Short mmCIF file of C-alpha atoms in Angstrom, two decimals:
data_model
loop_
_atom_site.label_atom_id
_atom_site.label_comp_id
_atom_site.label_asym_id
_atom_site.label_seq_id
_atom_site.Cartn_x
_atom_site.Cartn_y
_atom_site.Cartn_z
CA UNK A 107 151.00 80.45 83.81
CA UNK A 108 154.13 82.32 84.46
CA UNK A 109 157.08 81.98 82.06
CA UNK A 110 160.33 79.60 82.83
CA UNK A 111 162.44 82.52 83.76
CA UNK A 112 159.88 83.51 86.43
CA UNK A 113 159.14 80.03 87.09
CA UNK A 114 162.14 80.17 89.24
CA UNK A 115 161.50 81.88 91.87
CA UNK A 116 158.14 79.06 92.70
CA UNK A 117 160.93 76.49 93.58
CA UNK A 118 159.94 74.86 96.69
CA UNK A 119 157.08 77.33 97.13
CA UNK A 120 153.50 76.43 95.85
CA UNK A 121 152.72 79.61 94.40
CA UNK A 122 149.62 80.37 92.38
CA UNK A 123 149.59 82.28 89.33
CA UNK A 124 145.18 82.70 89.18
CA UNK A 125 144.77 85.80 91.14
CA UNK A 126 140.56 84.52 91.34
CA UNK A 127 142.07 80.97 92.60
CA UNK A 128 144.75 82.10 95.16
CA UNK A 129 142.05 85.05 96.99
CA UNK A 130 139.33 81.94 97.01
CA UNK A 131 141.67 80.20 98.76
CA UNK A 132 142.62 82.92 100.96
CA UNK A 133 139.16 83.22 101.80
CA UNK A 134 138.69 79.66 102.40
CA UNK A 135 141.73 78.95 104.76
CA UNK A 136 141.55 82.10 106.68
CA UNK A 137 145.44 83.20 105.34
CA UNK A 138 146.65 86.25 104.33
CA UNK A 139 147.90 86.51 100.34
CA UNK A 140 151.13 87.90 99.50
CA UNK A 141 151.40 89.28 96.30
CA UNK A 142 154.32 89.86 93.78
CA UNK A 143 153.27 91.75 90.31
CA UNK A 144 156.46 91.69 88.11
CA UNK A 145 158.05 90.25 84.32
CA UNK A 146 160.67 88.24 83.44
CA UNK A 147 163.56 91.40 82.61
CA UNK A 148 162.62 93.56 85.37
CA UNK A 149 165.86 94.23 87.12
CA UNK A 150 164.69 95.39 91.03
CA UNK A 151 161.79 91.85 90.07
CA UNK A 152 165.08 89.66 89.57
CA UNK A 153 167.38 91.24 92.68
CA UNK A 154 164.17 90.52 94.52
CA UNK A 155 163.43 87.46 93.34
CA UNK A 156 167.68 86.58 94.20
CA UNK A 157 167.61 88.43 97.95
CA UNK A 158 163.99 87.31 98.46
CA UNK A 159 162.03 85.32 97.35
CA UNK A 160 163.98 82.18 96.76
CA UNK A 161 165.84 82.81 100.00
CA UNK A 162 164.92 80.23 102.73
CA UNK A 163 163.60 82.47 104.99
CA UNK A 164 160.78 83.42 102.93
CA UNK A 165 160.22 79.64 102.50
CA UNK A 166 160.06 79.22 106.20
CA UNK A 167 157.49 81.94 106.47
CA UNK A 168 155.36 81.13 103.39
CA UNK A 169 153.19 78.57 105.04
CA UNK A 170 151.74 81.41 107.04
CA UNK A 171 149.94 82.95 103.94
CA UNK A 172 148.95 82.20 100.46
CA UNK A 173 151.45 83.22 97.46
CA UNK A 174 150.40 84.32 94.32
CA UNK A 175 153.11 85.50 91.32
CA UNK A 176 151.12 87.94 88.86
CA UNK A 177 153.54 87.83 85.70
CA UNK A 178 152.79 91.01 83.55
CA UNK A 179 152.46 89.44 80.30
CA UNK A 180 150.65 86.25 81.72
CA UNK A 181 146.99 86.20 80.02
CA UNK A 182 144.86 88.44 81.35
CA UNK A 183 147.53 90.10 83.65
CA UNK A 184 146.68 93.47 82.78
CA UNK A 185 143.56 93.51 83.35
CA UNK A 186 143.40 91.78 86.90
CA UNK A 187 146.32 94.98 87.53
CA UNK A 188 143.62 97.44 87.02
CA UNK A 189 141.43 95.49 89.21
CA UNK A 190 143.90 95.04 91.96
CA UNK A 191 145.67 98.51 91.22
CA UNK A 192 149.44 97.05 90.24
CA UNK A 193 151.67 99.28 87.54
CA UNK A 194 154.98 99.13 88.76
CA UNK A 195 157.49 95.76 88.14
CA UNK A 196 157.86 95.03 91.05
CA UNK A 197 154.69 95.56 93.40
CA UNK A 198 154.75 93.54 96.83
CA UNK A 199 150.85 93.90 98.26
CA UNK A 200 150.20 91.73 101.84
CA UNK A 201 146.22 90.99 101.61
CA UNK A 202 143.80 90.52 104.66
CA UNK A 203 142.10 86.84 104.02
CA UNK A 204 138.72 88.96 102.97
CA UNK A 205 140.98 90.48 99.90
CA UNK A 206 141.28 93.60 102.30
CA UNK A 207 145.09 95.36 101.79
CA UNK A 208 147.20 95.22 104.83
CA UNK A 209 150.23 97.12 103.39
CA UNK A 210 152.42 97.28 100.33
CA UNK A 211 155.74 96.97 100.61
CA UNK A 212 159.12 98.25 99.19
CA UNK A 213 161.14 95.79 97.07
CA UNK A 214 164.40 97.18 97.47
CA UNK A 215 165.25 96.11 101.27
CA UNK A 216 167.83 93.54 102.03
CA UNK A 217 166.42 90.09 102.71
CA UNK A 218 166.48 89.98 106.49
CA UNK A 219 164.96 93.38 106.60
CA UNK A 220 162.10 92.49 104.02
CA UNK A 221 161.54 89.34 106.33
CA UNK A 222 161.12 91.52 109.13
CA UNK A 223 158.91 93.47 108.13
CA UNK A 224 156.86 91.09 106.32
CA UNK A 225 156.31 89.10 109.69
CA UNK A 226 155.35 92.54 111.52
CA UNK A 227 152.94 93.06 108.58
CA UNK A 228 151.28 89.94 109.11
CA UNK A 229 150.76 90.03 112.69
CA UNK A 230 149.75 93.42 112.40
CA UNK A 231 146.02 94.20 113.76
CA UNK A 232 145.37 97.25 111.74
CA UNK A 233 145.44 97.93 108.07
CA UNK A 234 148.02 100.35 107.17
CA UNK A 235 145.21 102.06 105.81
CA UNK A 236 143.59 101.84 109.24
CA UNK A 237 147.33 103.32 111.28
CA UNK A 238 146.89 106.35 108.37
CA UNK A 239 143.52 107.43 109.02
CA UNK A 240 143.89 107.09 113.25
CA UNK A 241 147.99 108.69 112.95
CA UNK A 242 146.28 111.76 111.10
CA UNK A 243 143.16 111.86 113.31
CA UNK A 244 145.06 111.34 116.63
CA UNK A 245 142.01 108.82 117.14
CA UNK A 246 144.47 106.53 118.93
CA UNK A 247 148.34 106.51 119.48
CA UNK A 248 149.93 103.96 116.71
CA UNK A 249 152.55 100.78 117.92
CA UNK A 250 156.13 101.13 117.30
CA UNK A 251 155.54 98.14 115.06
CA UNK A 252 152.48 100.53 113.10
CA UNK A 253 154.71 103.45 112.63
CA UNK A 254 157.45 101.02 111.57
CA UNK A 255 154.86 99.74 108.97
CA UNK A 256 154.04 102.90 107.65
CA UNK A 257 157.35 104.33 107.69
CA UNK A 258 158.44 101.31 105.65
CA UNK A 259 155.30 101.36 103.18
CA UNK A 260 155.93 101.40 99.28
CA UNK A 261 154.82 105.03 99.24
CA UNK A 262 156.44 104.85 95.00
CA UNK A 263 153.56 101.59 94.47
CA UNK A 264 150.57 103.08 95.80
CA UNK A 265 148.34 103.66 93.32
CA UNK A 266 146.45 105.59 95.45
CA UNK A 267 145.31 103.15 97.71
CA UNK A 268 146.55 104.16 101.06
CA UNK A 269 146.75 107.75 100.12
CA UNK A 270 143.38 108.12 97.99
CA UNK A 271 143.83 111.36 97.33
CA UNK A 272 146.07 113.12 99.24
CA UNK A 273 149.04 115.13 99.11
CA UNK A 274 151.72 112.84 99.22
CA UNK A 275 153.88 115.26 100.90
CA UNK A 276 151.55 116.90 102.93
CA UNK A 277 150.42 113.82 104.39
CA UNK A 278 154.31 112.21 104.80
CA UNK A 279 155.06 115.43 106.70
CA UNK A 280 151.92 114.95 108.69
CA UNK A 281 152.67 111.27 109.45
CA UNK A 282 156.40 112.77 110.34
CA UNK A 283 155.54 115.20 113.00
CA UNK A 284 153.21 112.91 114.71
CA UNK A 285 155.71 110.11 115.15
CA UNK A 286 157.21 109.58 118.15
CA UNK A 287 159.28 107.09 117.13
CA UNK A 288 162.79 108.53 116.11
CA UNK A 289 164.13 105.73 113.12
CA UNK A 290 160.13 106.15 111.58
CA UNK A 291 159.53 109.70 111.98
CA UNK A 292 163.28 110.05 110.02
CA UNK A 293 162.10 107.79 107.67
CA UNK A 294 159.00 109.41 107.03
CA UNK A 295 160.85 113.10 106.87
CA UNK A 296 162.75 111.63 104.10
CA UNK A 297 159.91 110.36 102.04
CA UNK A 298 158.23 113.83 102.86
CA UNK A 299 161.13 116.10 101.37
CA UNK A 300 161.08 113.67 98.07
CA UNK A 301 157.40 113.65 97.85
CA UNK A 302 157.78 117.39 97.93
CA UNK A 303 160.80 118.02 95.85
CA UNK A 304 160.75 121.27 95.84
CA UNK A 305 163.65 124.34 98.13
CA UNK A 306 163.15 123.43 102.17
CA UNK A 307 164.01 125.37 104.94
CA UNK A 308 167.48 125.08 106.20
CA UNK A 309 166.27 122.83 109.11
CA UNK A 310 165.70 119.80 106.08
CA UNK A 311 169.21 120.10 104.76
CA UNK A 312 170.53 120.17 108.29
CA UNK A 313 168.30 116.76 108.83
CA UNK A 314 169.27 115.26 106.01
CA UNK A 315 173.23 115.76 106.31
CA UNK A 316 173.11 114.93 109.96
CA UNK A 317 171.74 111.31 108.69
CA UNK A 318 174.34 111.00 106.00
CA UNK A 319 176.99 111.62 108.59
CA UNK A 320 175.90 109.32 110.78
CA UNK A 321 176.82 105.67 109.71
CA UNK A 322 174.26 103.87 111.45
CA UNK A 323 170.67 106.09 110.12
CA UNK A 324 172.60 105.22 106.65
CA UNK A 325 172.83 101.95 107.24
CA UNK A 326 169.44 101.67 108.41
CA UNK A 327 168.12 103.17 105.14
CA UNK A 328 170.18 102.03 102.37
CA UNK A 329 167.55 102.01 99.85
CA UNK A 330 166.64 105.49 100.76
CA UNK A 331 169.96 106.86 100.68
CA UNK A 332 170.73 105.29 97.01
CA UNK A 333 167.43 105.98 95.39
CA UNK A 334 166.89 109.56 96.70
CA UNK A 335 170.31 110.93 95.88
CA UNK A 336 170.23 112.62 92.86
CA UNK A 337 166.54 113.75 92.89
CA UNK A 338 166.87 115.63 96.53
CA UNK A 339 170.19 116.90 95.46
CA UNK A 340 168.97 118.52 92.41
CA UNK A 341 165.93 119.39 93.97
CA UNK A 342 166.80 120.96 97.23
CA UNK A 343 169.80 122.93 96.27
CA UNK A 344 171.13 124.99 92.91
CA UNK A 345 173.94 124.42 90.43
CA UNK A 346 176.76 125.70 92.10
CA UNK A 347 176.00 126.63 94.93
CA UNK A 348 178.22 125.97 98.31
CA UNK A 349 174.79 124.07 99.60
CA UNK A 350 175.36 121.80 96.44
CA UNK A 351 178.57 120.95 97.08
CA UNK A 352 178.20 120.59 100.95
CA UNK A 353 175.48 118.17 100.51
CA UNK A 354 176.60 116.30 97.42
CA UNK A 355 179.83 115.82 99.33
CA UNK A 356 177.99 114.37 102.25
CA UNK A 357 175.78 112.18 99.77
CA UNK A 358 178.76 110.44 98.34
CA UNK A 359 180.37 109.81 101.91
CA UNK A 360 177.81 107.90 103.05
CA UNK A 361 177.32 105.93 99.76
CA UNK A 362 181.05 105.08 100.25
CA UNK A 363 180.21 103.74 103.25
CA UNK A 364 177.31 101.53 101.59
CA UNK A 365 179.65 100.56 98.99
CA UNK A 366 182.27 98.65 101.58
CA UNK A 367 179.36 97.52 104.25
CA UNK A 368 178.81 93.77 104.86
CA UNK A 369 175.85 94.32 105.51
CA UNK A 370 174.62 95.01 101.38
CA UNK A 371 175.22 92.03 98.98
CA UNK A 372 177.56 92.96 96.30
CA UNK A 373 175.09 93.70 94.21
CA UNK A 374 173.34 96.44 96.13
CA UNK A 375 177.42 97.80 96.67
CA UNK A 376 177.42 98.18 92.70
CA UNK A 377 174.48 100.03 93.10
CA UNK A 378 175.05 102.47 95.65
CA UNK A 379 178.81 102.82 93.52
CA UNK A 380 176.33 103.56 90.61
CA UNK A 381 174.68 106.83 92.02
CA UNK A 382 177.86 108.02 93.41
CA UNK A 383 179.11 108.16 90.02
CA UNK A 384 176.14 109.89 89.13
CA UNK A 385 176.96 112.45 92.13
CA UNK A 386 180.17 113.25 90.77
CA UNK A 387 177.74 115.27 88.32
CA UNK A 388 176.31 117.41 90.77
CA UNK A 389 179.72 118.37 92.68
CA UNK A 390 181.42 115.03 94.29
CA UNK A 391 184.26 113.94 91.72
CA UNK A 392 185.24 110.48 92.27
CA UNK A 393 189.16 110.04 92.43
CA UNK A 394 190.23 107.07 90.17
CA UNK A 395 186.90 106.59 88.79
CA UNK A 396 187.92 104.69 86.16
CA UNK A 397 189.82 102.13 87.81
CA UNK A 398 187.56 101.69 90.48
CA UNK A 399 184.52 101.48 88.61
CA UNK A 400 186.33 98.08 86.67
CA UNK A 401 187.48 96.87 89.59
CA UNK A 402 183.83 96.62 91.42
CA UNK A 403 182.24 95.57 88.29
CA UNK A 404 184.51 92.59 87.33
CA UNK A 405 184.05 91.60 91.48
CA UNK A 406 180.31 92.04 91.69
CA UNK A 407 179.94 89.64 88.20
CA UNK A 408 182.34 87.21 89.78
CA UNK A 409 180.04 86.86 92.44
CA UNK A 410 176.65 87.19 90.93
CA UNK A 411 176.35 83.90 88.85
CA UNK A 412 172.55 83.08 90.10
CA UNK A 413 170.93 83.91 86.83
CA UNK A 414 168.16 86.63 88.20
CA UNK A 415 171.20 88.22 90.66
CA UNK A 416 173.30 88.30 87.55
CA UNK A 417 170.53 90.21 85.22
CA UNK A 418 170.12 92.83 87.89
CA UNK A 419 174.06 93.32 88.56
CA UNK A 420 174.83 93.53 84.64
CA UNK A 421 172.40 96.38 84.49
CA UNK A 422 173.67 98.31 87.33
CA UNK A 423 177.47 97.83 85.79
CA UNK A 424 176.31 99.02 82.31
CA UNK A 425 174.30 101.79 83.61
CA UNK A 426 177.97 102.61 85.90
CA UNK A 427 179.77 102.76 82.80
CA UNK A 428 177.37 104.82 81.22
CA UNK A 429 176.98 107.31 83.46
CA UNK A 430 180.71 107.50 84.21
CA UNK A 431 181.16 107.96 79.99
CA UNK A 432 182.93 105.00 80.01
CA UNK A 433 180.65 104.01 77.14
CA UNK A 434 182.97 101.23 75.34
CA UNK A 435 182.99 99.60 78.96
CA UNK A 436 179.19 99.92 79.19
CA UNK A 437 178.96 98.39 75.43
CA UNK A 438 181.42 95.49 75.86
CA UNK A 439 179.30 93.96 79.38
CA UNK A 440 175.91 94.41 77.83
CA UNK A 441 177.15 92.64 74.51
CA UNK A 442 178.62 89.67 76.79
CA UNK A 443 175.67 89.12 78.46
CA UNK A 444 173.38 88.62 75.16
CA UNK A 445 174.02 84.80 74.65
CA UNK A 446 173.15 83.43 78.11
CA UNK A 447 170.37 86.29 79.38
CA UNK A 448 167.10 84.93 79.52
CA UNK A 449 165.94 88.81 78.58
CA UNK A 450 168.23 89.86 76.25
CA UNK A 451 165.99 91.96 74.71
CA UNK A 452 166.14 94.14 78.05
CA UNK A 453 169.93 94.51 77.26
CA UNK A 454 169.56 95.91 73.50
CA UNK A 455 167.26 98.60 75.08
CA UNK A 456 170.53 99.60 76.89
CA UNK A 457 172.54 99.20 73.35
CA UNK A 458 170.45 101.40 71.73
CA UNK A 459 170.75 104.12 74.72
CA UNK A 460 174.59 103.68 73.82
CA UNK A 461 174.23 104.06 70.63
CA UNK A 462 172.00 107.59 70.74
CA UNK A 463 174.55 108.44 73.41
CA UNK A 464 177.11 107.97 70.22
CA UNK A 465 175.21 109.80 68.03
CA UNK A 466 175.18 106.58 66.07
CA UNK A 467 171.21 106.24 65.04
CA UNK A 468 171.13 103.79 62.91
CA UNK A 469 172.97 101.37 65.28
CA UNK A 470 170.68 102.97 67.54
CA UNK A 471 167.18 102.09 65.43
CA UNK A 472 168.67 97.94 64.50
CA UNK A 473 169.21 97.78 68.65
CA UNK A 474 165.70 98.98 68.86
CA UNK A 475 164.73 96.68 66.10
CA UNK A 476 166.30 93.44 67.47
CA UNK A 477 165.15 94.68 71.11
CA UNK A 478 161.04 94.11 69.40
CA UNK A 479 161.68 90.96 67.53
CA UNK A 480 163.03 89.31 70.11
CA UNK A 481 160.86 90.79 73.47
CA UNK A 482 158.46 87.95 74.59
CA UNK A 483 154.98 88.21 76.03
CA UNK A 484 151.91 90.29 74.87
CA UNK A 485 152.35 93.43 77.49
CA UNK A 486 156.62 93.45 76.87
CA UNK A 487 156.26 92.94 72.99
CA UNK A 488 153.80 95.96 73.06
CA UNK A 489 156.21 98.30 75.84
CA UNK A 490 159.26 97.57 73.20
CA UNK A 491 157.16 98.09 69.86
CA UNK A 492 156.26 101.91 71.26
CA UNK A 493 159.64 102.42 72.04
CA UNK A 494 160.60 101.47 68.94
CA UNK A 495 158.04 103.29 66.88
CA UNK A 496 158.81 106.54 68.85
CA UNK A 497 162.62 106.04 68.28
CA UNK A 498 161.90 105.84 64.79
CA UNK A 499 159.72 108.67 64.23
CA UNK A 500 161.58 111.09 66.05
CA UNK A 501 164.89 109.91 64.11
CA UNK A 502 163.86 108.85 60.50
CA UNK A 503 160.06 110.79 60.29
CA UNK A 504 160.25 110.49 56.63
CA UNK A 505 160.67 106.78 56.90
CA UNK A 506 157.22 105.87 55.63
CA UNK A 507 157.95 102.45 54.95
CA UNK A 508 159.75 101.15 58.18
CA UNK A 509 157.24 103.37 60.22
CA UNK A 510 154.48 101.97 57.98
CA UNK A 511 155.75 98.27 58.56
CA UNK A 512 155.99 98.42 62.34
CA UNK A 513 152.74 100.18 62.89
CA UNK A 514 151.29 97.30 61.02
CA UNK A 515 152.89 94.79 63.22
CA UNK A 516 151.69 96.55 66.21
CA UNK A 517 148.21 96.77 65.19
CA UNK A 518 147.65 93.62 64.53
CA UNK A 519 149.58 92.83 67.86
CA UNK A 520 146.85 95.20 69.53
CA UNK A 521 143.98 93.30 68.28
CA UNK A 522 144.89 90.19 69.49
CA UNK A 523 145.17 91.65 72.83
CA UNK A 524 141.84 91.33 75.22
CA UNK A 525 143.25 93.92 77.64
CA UNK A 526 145.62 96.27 75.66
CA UNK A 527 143.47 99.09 77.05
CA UNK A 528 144.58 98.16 80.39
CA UNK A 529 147.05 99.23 83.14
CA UNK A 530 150.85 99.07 81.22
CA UNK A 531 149.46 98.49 77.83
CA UNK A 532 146.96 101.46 78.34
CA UNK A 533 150.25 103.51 78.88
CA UNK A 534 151.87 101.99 75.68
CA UNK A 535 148.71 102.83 73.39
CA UNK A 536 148.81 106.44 75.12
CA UNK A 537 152.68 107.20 74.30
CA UNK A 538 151.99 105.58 70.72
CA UNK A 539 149.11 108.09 69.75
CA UNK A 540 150.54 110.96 71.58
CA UNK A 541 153.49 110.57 69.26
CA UNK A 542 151.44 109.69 66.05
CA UNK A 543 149.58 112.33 66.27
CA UNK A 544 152.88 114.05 64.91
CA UNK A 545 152.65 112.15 61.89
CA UNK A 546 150.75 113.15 58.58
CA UNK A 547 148.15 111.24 57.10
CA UNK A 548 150.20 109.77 54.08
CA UNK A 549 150.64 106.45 56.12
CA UNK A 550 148.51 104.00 55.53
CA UNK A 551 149.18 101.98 58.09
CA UNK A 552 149.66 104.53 60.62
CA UNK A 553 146.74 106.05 60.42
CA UNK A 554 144.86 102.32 60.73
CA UNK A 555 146.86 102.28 63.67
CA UNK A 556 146.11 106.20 65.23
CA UNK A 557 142.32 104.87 64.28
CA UNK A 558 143.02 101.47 66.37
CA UNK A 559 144.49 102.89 69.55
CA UNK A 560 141.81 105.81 69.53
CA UNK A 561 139.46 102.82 69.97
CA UNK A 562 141.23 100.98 72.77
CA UNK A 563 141.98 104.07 74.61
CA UNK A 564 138.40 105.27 74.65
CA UNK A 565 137.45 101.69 75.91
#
């Protein structure tokens, strides 16, 4: 069963939590399955779960399809992720009833957008796996609604299920030139250059600031234009350079104009706000950064008091702060949200990133610390253990005892786990022995623990 905290976003919605249970069921009423892999402090899982999934109109639809709520540190969780190929909190998956994928889709859209292109999804009478192999083929020409489909798939959650193999860019440059329909094939251009990340020809950059300067293509890919701003900037044009500035410039125009739209909630305002800040880095200086940066916070908190909305918006404000060096600001809203969060332990990760940030490592190791004692769940208790143990061999190596005393915890945390091999935990036992192997052999209880994880990761 899912925790309380995820519990929430069932209400009114009979969603299943057995992944064998809700695809039987699939099967046997002839419904699609919509699926939603996430854990309880997962900021994008809890803006989804607030702009979403407890919205009405994704009551309305859910009758259409069975729903079934994989919570990463439910029993067993893990291991049905490697079967069904989940890693990522959050991963949205739309299922044919014979367990077949339709699509996967991107968690960061504004509700009525998500809606839309859930319903499309589920009247849809090809696979997106299907539009892929026909759009690269030219077997058949694809519906505006298929291109929409793939131009809107969660490229970042695939797991190598629609693209099994191939170039991501390659084949998002592919998809691009075959569109023919204009909002798609721009979508897919974008996805193309940051699958690529690496110097285009001047044609791209002209692409890409002709979309920034045009308020509606930014409006019609918000999510795009906040999460690919720093990575294309750095990536398509050098420090310093008069490209740098030209497109940074550009960048944090059209985030501006996310920042004061109607259209985002005022959560997804913060956000955008966040990268610009971060563009001020690359070239784009924010004028009365400070002031501003208060301003929005204290207004987005005021409005965010749903619980999940509120978890999501207090780590965009803290990460704001942070990246703006406004680090007592960042400190003081993470430290006020402790007592009511229902993941505080998320929130001390943050501390301790304030605290290295400092140059203060012992406050940064107790954050650390705290952050593990308190995490709950198998799969979270083992993601904040590793960070914790690699914190605290990289800053106190010599530390035999603490080191000693946590790898014992974590081993015997590992061996009550039936699938700590698996999926997220595989990747925690990996970054554990990678950074173990560091370690000498005068550690008891680290080298059980090197001799443990060799094990699991074998399995």
């Amino acid at each position: 069963m899912a925790n309380d905290a995820n519990a929430q976003t069932t209400t009114g919605i009979g969603w299943h939590h057995d992944p064998d249970a809700a695809f039987a069921q699939a099967r046997t009423a002839g419904q699609p399955l919509f699926l939603y892999w996430g854990a309880v402090w997962c900021p994008p899982c809890n803006r989804l779960k607030a702009a979403v999934l407890s919205q009405p109109g994704f009551a309305a639809l859910a009758p259409a399809f069975v729903v079934l709520h994989i919570d990463g540190d439910a029993a067993g969780a893990q291991r049905a992720a490697e079967r069904l190929h989940l890693r990522s909190y959050p991963t949205l998956v739309l299922y044919r009833p014979d367990g077949a994928e339709i699509t996967r889709l991107p968690c960061e859209l504004a509700g009525p957008r998500f809606l839309q292109l859930l319903q499309l999804a589920l009247t849809a009478p090809f696979t997106a796996a299907q539009a892929l192999r026909d759009a690269l083929s030219g077997q058949r020409a694809l519906s505006a609604d298929e291109w929409q489909l793939l131009a809107f798939y969660s490229w970042d959650t695939d797991e190598g299920q629609l693209l099994a193999g191939r170039d991501p860019a390659a084949t998002l440059a592919a998809l691009c030139d075959a569109c023919d329909e204009p909002e798609a094939a721009l979508r897919l251009a974008w996805h193309a250059l940051h699958a690529g990340a690496s110097p285009v020809p001047q044609d791209g950059l002209d692409m890409l600031l002709r979309t920034l300067a045009d308020p509606r293509a930014v409006l019609a890919q918000p999510d795009l234009v906040t999460n690919y701003a720093v990575d294309l900037v750095r990536a398509l044009t050098a420090p310093q350079s008069e490209q740098r500035m030209v497109l940074s410039t550009a960048w944090s125009d059209a985030l501006r104009r996310l920042e004061s739209s109607d259209a985002l909630d005022p959560a997804d305002q913060l956000a955008a706000l966040r990268v610009r800040v971060r563009m001020a880095r690359l070239g784009s200086p924010v004028a009365g950064l400070d002031a501003l940066l208060r301003e929005r916070v204290a207004s987005a908190l005021a409005a965010a008091q749903e619980p999940a909305l509120r978890h999501h918006v207090i780590n965009s404000a803290a990460g704001a702060f942070s990246d703006a060096g406004l680090l007592d600001d960042a400190d003081a809203v993470l430290r006020a949200a402790l007592p009511g969060s229902h993941a505080p332990f998320y929130f001390m990760h943050n501390l301790a990133a304030i605290a290295k940030q400092r140059g203060d490592l012992p406050a940064m190791l107790d954050w650390y610390q705290q952050a593990w004692e308190q995490a709950a769940g198998p799969a979270t208790r083992l993601q904040w253990g590793a960070t914790f143990l690699l914190a605290l061999v990289d800053a106190t190596p010599d530390d035999a005892q603490r080191i000693g005393r946590l790898a014992s915890a974590l081993r015997s945390l590992v061996d009550g786990m039936a699938d700590a091999h698996c999926r997220r935990n595989g990747t925690q036992l990996a970054r554990m022995l990678g950074k173990l192997a560091s370690v000498n052999g005068s550690n008891e209880q680290v080298e059980k623990l090197k001799r443990g994880l060799l094990i699991e990761v074998k399995e």
